Amino acid sequence: MINPASPDPHTWVVVPLFNEATVISGVIATLLPHFPNVVCIDDGSTDDSLEAARAAGAHLVEHPINLGQGAALQTGIDYALAQPGCEYIVTFDADGQHRVDDAIAMVAAARESGAAIVFGSRFLDDRTNPGWMKRVILKTAVWVTNLTTSVKLTDAHNGLRVIRADAARQIQLQQDRMAHATEIVLQLGHTGLPWIEHPVELLYTDYSKSKGQSVLNSVNILVDLIVR
Protein backbone atom coordinates (compact mmCIF):
# COMPACT_ATOMS: atom_id res chain seq x y z
CA MET A 1 0.00 0.00 0.00
CA ILE A 2 1.32 3.43 -0.99
CA ASN A 3 1.39 6.18 1.59
CA PRO A 4 -0.82 9.02 0.24
CA ALA A 5 1.80 11.50 1.45
CA SER A 6 4.52 9.94 -0.72
CA PRO A 7 4.85 10.13 -4.52
CA ASP A 8 2.84 7.46 -6.35
CA PRO A 9 4.91 6.03 -9.23
CA HIS A 10 2.18 3.60 -10.29
CA THR A 11 -0.47 6.20 -11.13
CA TRP A 12 -0.49 8.29 -14.30
CA VAL A 13 -2.37 11.57 -14.46
CA VAL A 14 -3.86 12.33 -17.89
CA VAL A 15 -4.46 16.04 -18.55
CA PRO A 16 -6.14 17.08 -21.83
CA LEU A 17 -4.76 20.48 -22.77
CA PHE A 18 -6.17 23.16 -25.06
CA ASN A 19 -5.13 26.81 -24.74
CA GLU A 20 -4.38 26.75 -21.00
CA ALA A 21 -0.95 28.44 -21.10
CA THR A 22 -1.74 30.80 -18.22
CA VAL A 23 -2.62 28.07 -15.70
CA ILE A 24 -1.14 24.72 -16.78
CA SER A 25 2.23 25.29 -15.11
CA GLY A 26 0.52 25.76 -11.75
CA VAL A 27 -1.67 22.69 -12.25
CA ILE A 28 1.35 20.51 -13.06
CA ALA A 29 3.31 21.96 -10.13
CA THR A 30 0.58 20.86 -7.71
CA LEU A 31 0.41 17.36 -9.22
CA LEU A 32 4.07 16.37 -9.52
CA PRO A 33 4.97 16.12 -5.80
CA HIS A 34 2.28 13.45 -5.43
CA PHE A 35 2.03 12.02 -8.96
CA PRO A 36 5.42 12.12 -10.70
CA ASN A 37 3.89 10.72 -13.89
CA VAL A 38 1.79 13.44 -15.55
CA VAL A 39 1.06 13.40 -19.28
CA CYS A 40 -0.47 16.41 -21.01
CA ILE A 41 -2.12 15.92 -24.38
CA ASP A 42 -1.89 19.19 -26.26
CA ASP A 43 -4.97 19.17 -28.48
CA GLY A 44 -3.91 21.67 -31.12
CA SER A 45 -3.39 24.64 -28.79
CA THR A 46 -2.73 27.98 -30.47
CA ASP A 47 -1.08 29.56 -27.42
CA ASP A 48 2.03 28.53 -25.46
CA SER A 49 0.38 25.62 -23.61
CA LEU A 50 2.76 23.03 -25.03
CA GLU A 51 5.87 24.96 -24.04
CA ALA A 52 4.47 25.75 -20.59
CA ALA A 53 3.64 22.10 -19.90
CA ARG A 54 7.08 20.98 -21.09
CA ALA A 55 8.83 23.53 -18.90
CA ALA A 56 6.73 22.43 -15.91
CA GLY A 57 8.00 18.86 -16.24
CA ALA A 58 5.08 16.92 -17.74
CA HIS A 59 5.27 14.22 -20.37
CA LEU A 60 3.79 15.51 -23.62
CA VAL A 61 1.81 14.13 -26.53
CA GLU A 62 0.81 16.56 -29.27
CA HIS A 63 -2.21 16.57 -31.58
CA PRO A 64 -1.34 18.72 -34.61
CA ILE A 65 -4.98 19.83 -34.85
CA ASN A 66 -7.81 20.13 -32.35
CA LEU A 67 -9.57 16.75 -32.17
CA GLY A 68 -11.69 17.35 -29.06
CA GLN A 69 -11.45 16.37 -25.41
CA GLY A 70 -12.61 12.81 -26.00
CA ALA A 71 -9.77 12.19 -28.45
CA ALA A 72 -7.27 13.84 -26.10
CA LEU A 73 -8.38 11.62 -23.23
CA GLN A 74 -8.09 8.50 -25.38
CA THR A 75 -4.59 9.49 -26.49
CA GLY A 76 -3.57 10.09 -22.88
CA ILE A 77 -5.07 6.82 -21.66
CA ASP A 78 -3.28 4.88 -24.40
CA TYR A 79 0.00 6.63 -23.56
CA ALA A 80 -0.30 5.86 -19.84
CA LEU A 81 -1.20 2.20 -20.42
CA ALA A 82 1.93 1.78 -22.55
CA GLN A 83 4.16 2.79 -19.61
CA PRO A 84 5.67 0.04 -17.42
CA GLY A 85 4.11 -0.21 -13.97
CA CYS A 86 0.94 1.77 -14.71
CA GLU A 87 -1.73 0.56 -12.28
CA TYR A 88 -4.15 3.51 -12.18
CA ILE A 89 -5.02 6.47 -14.38
CA VAL A 90 -6.39 9.77 -13.08
CA THR A 91 -8.20 12.02 -15.55
CA PHE A 92 -7.66 15.62 -14.48
CA ASP A 93 -8.71 18.95 -16.00
CA ALA A 94 -6.12 21.53 -17.07
CA ASP A 95 -8.03 24.64 -16.00
CA GLY A 96 -7.41 24.38 -12.25
CA GLN A 97 -10.90 23.36 -11.18
CA HIS A 98 -9.84 19.97 -9.78
CA ARG A 99 -8.07 19.52 -6.44
CA VAL A 100 -5.02 17.30 -6.13
CA ASP A 101 -6.07 16.30 -2.60
CA ASP A 102 -9.26 14.82 -4.06
CA ALA A 103 -7.28 12.85 -6.64
CA ILE A 104 -5.01 11.47 -3.90
CA ALA A 105 -8.03 10.45 -1.82
CA MET A 106 -9.71 8.81 -4.82
CA VAL A 107 -6.66 6.69 -5.67
CA ALA A 108 -6.45 5.63 -2.02
CA ALA A 109 -10.17 4.77 -2.07
CA ALA A 110 -9.68 2.65 -5.19
CA ARG A 111 -6.87 0.69 -3.58
CA GLU A 112 -8.62 0.24 -0.25
CA SER A 113 -12.03 -0.72 -1.68
CA GLY A 114 -10.89 -2.76 -4.66
CA ALA A 115 -12.98 -0.59 -6.98
CA ALA A 116 -11.78 -0.50 -10.58
CA ILE A 117 -13.31 2.92 -11.18
CA VAL A 118 -13.80 5.88 -8.85
CA PHE A 119 -16.01 8.68 -10.15
CA GLY A 120 -15.68 12.10 -8.57
CA SER A 121 -18.96 13.74 -7.56
CA ARG A 122 -19.47 17.37 -6.62
CA PHE A 123 -22.92 16.50 -5.26
CA LEU A 124 -21.93 14.13 -2.44
CA ASP A 125 -21.05 16.97 -0.07
CA ASP A 126 -21.64 20.71 0.15
CA ARG A 127 -18.16 22.01 -0.74
CA THR A 128 -19.07 22.90 -4.34
CA ASN A 129 -21.57 25.63 -5.16
CA PRO A 130 -22.24 25.63 -8.91
CA GLY A 131 -25.25 27.95 -8.61
CA TRP A 132 -28.88 26.87 -8.70
CA MET A 133 -29.35 26.99 -12.47
CA LYS A 134 -26.20 25.01 -13.26
CA ARG A 135 -27.10 22.54 -10.52
CA VAL A 136 -30.55 21.94 -12.04
CA ILE A 137 -29.11 21.49 -15.54
CA LEU A 138 -26.36 19.12 -14.35
CA LYS A 139 -28.85 17.09 -12.31
CA THR A 140 -31.04 16.81 -15.40
CA ALA A 141 -28.02 15.66 -17.41
CA VAL A 142 -27.33 13.02 -14.74
CA TRP A 143 -30.92 11.80 -15.01
CA VAL A 144 -30.67 11.51 -18.81
CA THR A 145 -27.29 9.76 -18.60
CA ASN A 146 -28.54 7.31 -15.99
CA LEU A 147 -31.33 6.26 -18.35
CA THR A 148 -28.74 5.03 -20.84
CA THR A 149 -26.12 3.35 -18.63
CA SER A 150 -25.92 0.69 -15.94
CA VAL A 151 -23.80 3.04 -13.81
CA LYS A 152 -26.14 5.25 -11.80
CA LEU A 153 -24.17 8.32 -10.74
CA THR A 154 -24.89 11.52 -8.85
CA ASP A 155 -22.53 13.50 -11.12
CA ALA A 156 -22.09 12.13 -14.65
CA HIS A 157 -20.09 15.04 -16.11
CA ASN A 158 -17.21 15.38 -13.68
CA GLY A 159 -13.83 15.00 -15.34
CA LEU A 160 -12.03 13.82 -12.19
CA ARG A 161 -11.92 10.02 -12.31
CA VAL A 162 -9.63 7.20 -11.22
CA ILE A 163 -9.54 4.20 -13.55
CA ARG A 164 -7.65 0.99 -12.87
CA ALA A 165 -5.52 -0.20 -15.78
CA ASP A 166 -7.65 -3.27 -16.57
CA ALA A 167 -10.73 -1.05 -16.88
CA ALA A 168 -8.88 1.61 -18.86
CA ARG A 169 -7.86 -0.97 -21.46
CA GLN A 170 -11.54 -1.40 -22.32
CA ILE A 171 -12.08 2.30 -23.13
CA GLN A 172 -12.25 3.33 -26.79
CA LEU A 173 -13.67 6.85 -26.94
CA GLN A 174 -15.19 8.00 -30.23
CA GLN A 175 -17.21 11.03 -29.12
CA ASP A 176 -16.04 14.63 -28.96
CA ARG A 177 -17.44 17.62 -27.08
CA MET A 178 -19.43 16.74 -23.95
CA ALA A 179 -20.77 13.44 -25.31
CA HIS A 180 -17.47 11.73 -24.45
CA ALA A 181 -18.29 12.11 -20.74
CA THR A 182 -21.40 9.97 -21.18
CA GLU A 183 -19.55 7.57 -23.48
CA ILE A 184 -16.83 6.88 -20.91
CA VAL A 185 -19.44 6.11 -18.23
CA LEU A 186 -21.24 3.78 -20.65
CA GLN A 187 -18.05 1.94 -21.60
CA LEU A 188 -16.86 1.60 -18.01
CA GLY A 189 -20.29 0.25 -17.08
CA HIS A 190 -19.96 -2.41 -19.77
CA THR A 191 -16.77 -3.71 -18.14
CA GLY A 192 -18.80 -5.08 -15.24
CA LEU A 193 -16.00 -4.07 -12.90
CA PRO A 194 -16.78 -2.59 -9.46
CA TRP A 195 -17.07 1.17 -9.14
CA ILE A 196 -17.71 3.76 -6.45
CA GLU A 197 -18.27 7.51 -6.23
CA HIS A 198 -16.15 9.82 -4.10
CA PRO A 199 -16.93 13.39 -2.97
CA VAL A 200 -14.83 16.09 -4.62
CA GLU A 201 -14.78 19.87 -4.72
CA LEU A 202 -14.85 21.72 -8.02
CA LEU A 203 -13.32 25.19 -7.97
CA TYR A 204 -15.39 27.57 -10.09
CA THR A 205 -12.95 30.40 -10.70
CA ASP A 206 -13.49 33.27 -13.11
CA TYR A 207 -10.92 31.60 -15.34
CA SER A 208 -12.58 28.16 -15.36
CA LYS A 209 -15.96 29.76 -16.05
CA SER A 210 -14.48 31.59 -19.03
CA LYS A 211 -13.10 28.27 -20.30
CA GLY A 212 -16.40 26.43 -20.33
CA GLN A 213 -17.74 25.91 -16.81
CA SER A 214 -20.59 28.34 -17.39
CA VAL A 215 -24.34 27.77 -17.40
CA LEU A 216 -24.23 27.85 -21.21
CA ASN A 217 -21.76 24.97 -21.18
CA SER A 218 -24.14 22.98 -19.00
CA VAL A 219 -26.89 23.60 -21.54
CA ASN A 220 -24.55 22.28 -24.22
CA ILE A 221 -24.18 19.08 -22.18
CA LEU A 222 -27.93 18.56 -22.36
CA VAL A 223 -27.99 19.29 -26.09
CA ASP A 224 -25.23 16.76 -26.72
CA LEU A 225 -27.08 14.13 -24.69
CA ILE A 226 -30.33 14.71 -26.58
CA VAL A 227 -28.91 14.71 -30.11
CA ARG A 228 -26.33 11.92 -29.83
Short mmCIF file of N, CA and C in Angstrom, two decimals, residues 69-71 74 144-146 148-151 156-158 170-191 224-225 228:
data_model
loop_
_atom_site.label_atom_id
_atom_site.label_comp_id
_atom_site.label_asym_id
_atom_site.label_seq_id
_atom_site.Cartn_x
_atom_site.Cartn_y
_atom_site.Cartn_z
N GLN A 69 -11.90 16.90 -26.70
CA GLN A 69 -11.45 16.37 -25.41
C GLN A 69 -11.52 14.86 -25.35
N GLY A 70 -12.53 14.26 -26.00
CA GLY A 70 -12.61 12.81 -26.00
C GLY A 70 -11.39 12.18 -26.63
N ALA A 71 -10.96 12.71 -27.77
CA ALA A 71 -9.77 12.19 -28.45
C ALA A 71 -8.52 12.41 -27.61
N GLN A 74 -8.45 9.82 -24.87
CA GLN A 74 -8.09 8.50 -25.38
C GLN A 74 -6.59 8.42 -25.66
N VAL A 144 -30.67 12.01 -17.43
CA VAL A 144 -30.67 11.51 -18.81
C VAL A 144 -29.58 10.46 -18.99
N THR A 145 -28.39 10.72 -18.48
CA THR A 145 -27.29 9.76 -18.60
C THR A 145 -27.63 8.44 -17.92
N ASN A 146 -28.23 8.52 -16.74
CA ASN A 146 -28.54 7.31 -15.99
C ASN A 146 -29.59 6.44 -16.67
N THR A 148 -29.41 5.72 -19.74
CA THR A 148 -28.74 5.03 -20.84
C THR A 148 -27.60 4.12 -20.38
N THR A 149 -27.25 4.15 -19.10
CA THR A 149 -26.12 3.35 -18.63
C THR A 149 -26.51 2.54 -17.41
N SER A 150 -25.71 1.51 -17.13
CA SER A 150 -25.92 0.69 -15.94
C SER A 150 -25.28 1.31 -14.71
N VAL A 151 -24.50 2.36 -14.91
CA VAL A 151 -23.80 3.04 -13.81
C VAL A 151 -24.63 4.25 -13.40
N ALA A 156 -22.55 12.88 -13.47
CA ALA A 156 -22.09 12.13 -14.65
C ALA A 156 -21.10 12.92 -15.50
N HIS A 157 -20.95 14.22 -15.25
CA HIS A 157 -20.09 15.04 -16.11
C HIS A 157 -19.00 15.73 -15.30
N ASN A 158 -18.36 14.93 -14.46
CA ASN A 158 -17.21 15.38 -13.68
C ASN A 158 -15.97 14.72 -14.26
N GLN A 170 -10.28 -1.14 -21.63
CA GLN A 170 -11.54 -1.40 -22.32
C GLN A 170 -12.22 -0.12 -22.80
N ILE A 171 -11.54 1.02 -22.67
CA ILE A 171 -12.08 2.30 -23.13
C ILE A 171 -11.61 2.58 -24.55
N GLN A 172 -12.56 2.90 -25.42
CA GLN A 172 -12.25 3.33 -26.79
C GLN A 172 -13.19 4.48 -27.12
N LEU A 173 -12.80 5.69 -26.78
CA LEU A 173 -13.67 6.85 -26.94
C LEU A 173 -13.73 7.27 -28.41
N GLN A 174 -14.95 7.53 -28.87
CA GLN A 174 -15.19 8.00 -30.23
C GLN A 174 -15.83 9.38 -30.27
N GLN A 175 -16.44 9.80 -29.14
CA GLN A 175 -17.21 11.03 -29.12
C GLN A 175 -16.34 12.23 -28.75
N ASP A 176 -16.69 13.38 -29.31
CA ASP A 176 -16.04 14.63 -28.96
C ASP A 176 -16.99 15.46 -28.11
N ARG A 177 -16.61 16.71 -27.87
CA ARG A 177 -17.44 17.62 -27.08
C ARG A 177 -17.84 16.94 -25.77
N MET A 178 -19.04 17.25 -25.25
CA MET A 178 -19.43 16.74 -23.95
C MET A 178 -19.92 15.29 -24.01
N ALA A 179 -20.24 14.80 -25.20
CA ALA A 179 -20.77 13.44 -25.31
C ALA A 179 -19.76 12.39 -24.86
N HIS A 180 -18.46 12.72 -24.88
CA HIS A 180 -17.47 11.73 -24.45
C HIS A 180 -17.62 11.40 -22.97
N ALA A 181 -18.13 12.35 -22.17
CA ALA A 181 -18.29 12.11 -20.74
C ALA A 181 -19.33 11.03 -20.49
N THR A 182 -20.40 11.03 -21.27
CA THR A 182 -21.40 9.97 -21.18
C THR A 182 -20.85 8.67 -21.74
N GLU A 183 -20.10 8.77 -22.84
CA GLU A 183 -19.55 7.57 -23.48
C GLU A 183 -18.60 6.83 -22.54
N ILE A 184 -17.77 7.55 -21.80
CA ILE A 184 -16.83 6.88 -20.91
C ILE A 184 -17.56 6.17 -19.78
N VAL A 185 -18.64 6.77 -19.26
CA VAL A 185 -19.44 6.11 -18.23
C VAL A 185 -20.06 4.84 -18.80
N LEU A 186 -20.61 4.93 -20.00
CA LEU A 186 -21.24 3.78 -20.65
C LEU A 186 -20.23 2.65 -20.84
N GLN A 187 -19.05 2.98 -21.35
CA GLN A 187 -18.05 1.94 -21.60
C GLN A 187 -17.52 1.33 -20.31
N LEU A 188 -17.32 2.14 -19.29
CA LEU A 188 -16.86 1.60 -18.01
C LEU A 188 -17.94 0.72 -17.38
N GLY A 189 -19.21 1.09 -17.57
CA GLY A 189 -20.29 0.25 -17.08
C GLY A 189 -20.29 -1.12 -17.75
N HIS A 190 -19.97 -1.14 -19.03
CA HIS A 190 -19.96 -2.41 -19.77
C HIS A 190 -18.85 -3.35 -19.31
N THR A 191 -17.84 -2.83 -18.62
CA THR A 191 -16.77 -3.71 -18.14
C THR A 191 -17.27 -4.66 -17.06
N ASP A 224 -26.01 17.90 -26.24
CA ASP A 224 -25.23 16.76 -26.72
C ASP A 224 -25.90 15.44 -26.35
N LEU A 225 -26.44 15.37 -25.13
CA LEU A 225 -27.08 14.13 -24.69
C LEU A 225 -28.33 13.84 -25.51
N ARG A 228 -27.28 13.00 -29.47
CA ARG A 228 -26.33 11.92 -29.83
C ARG A 228 -27.08 10.61 -30.07
#
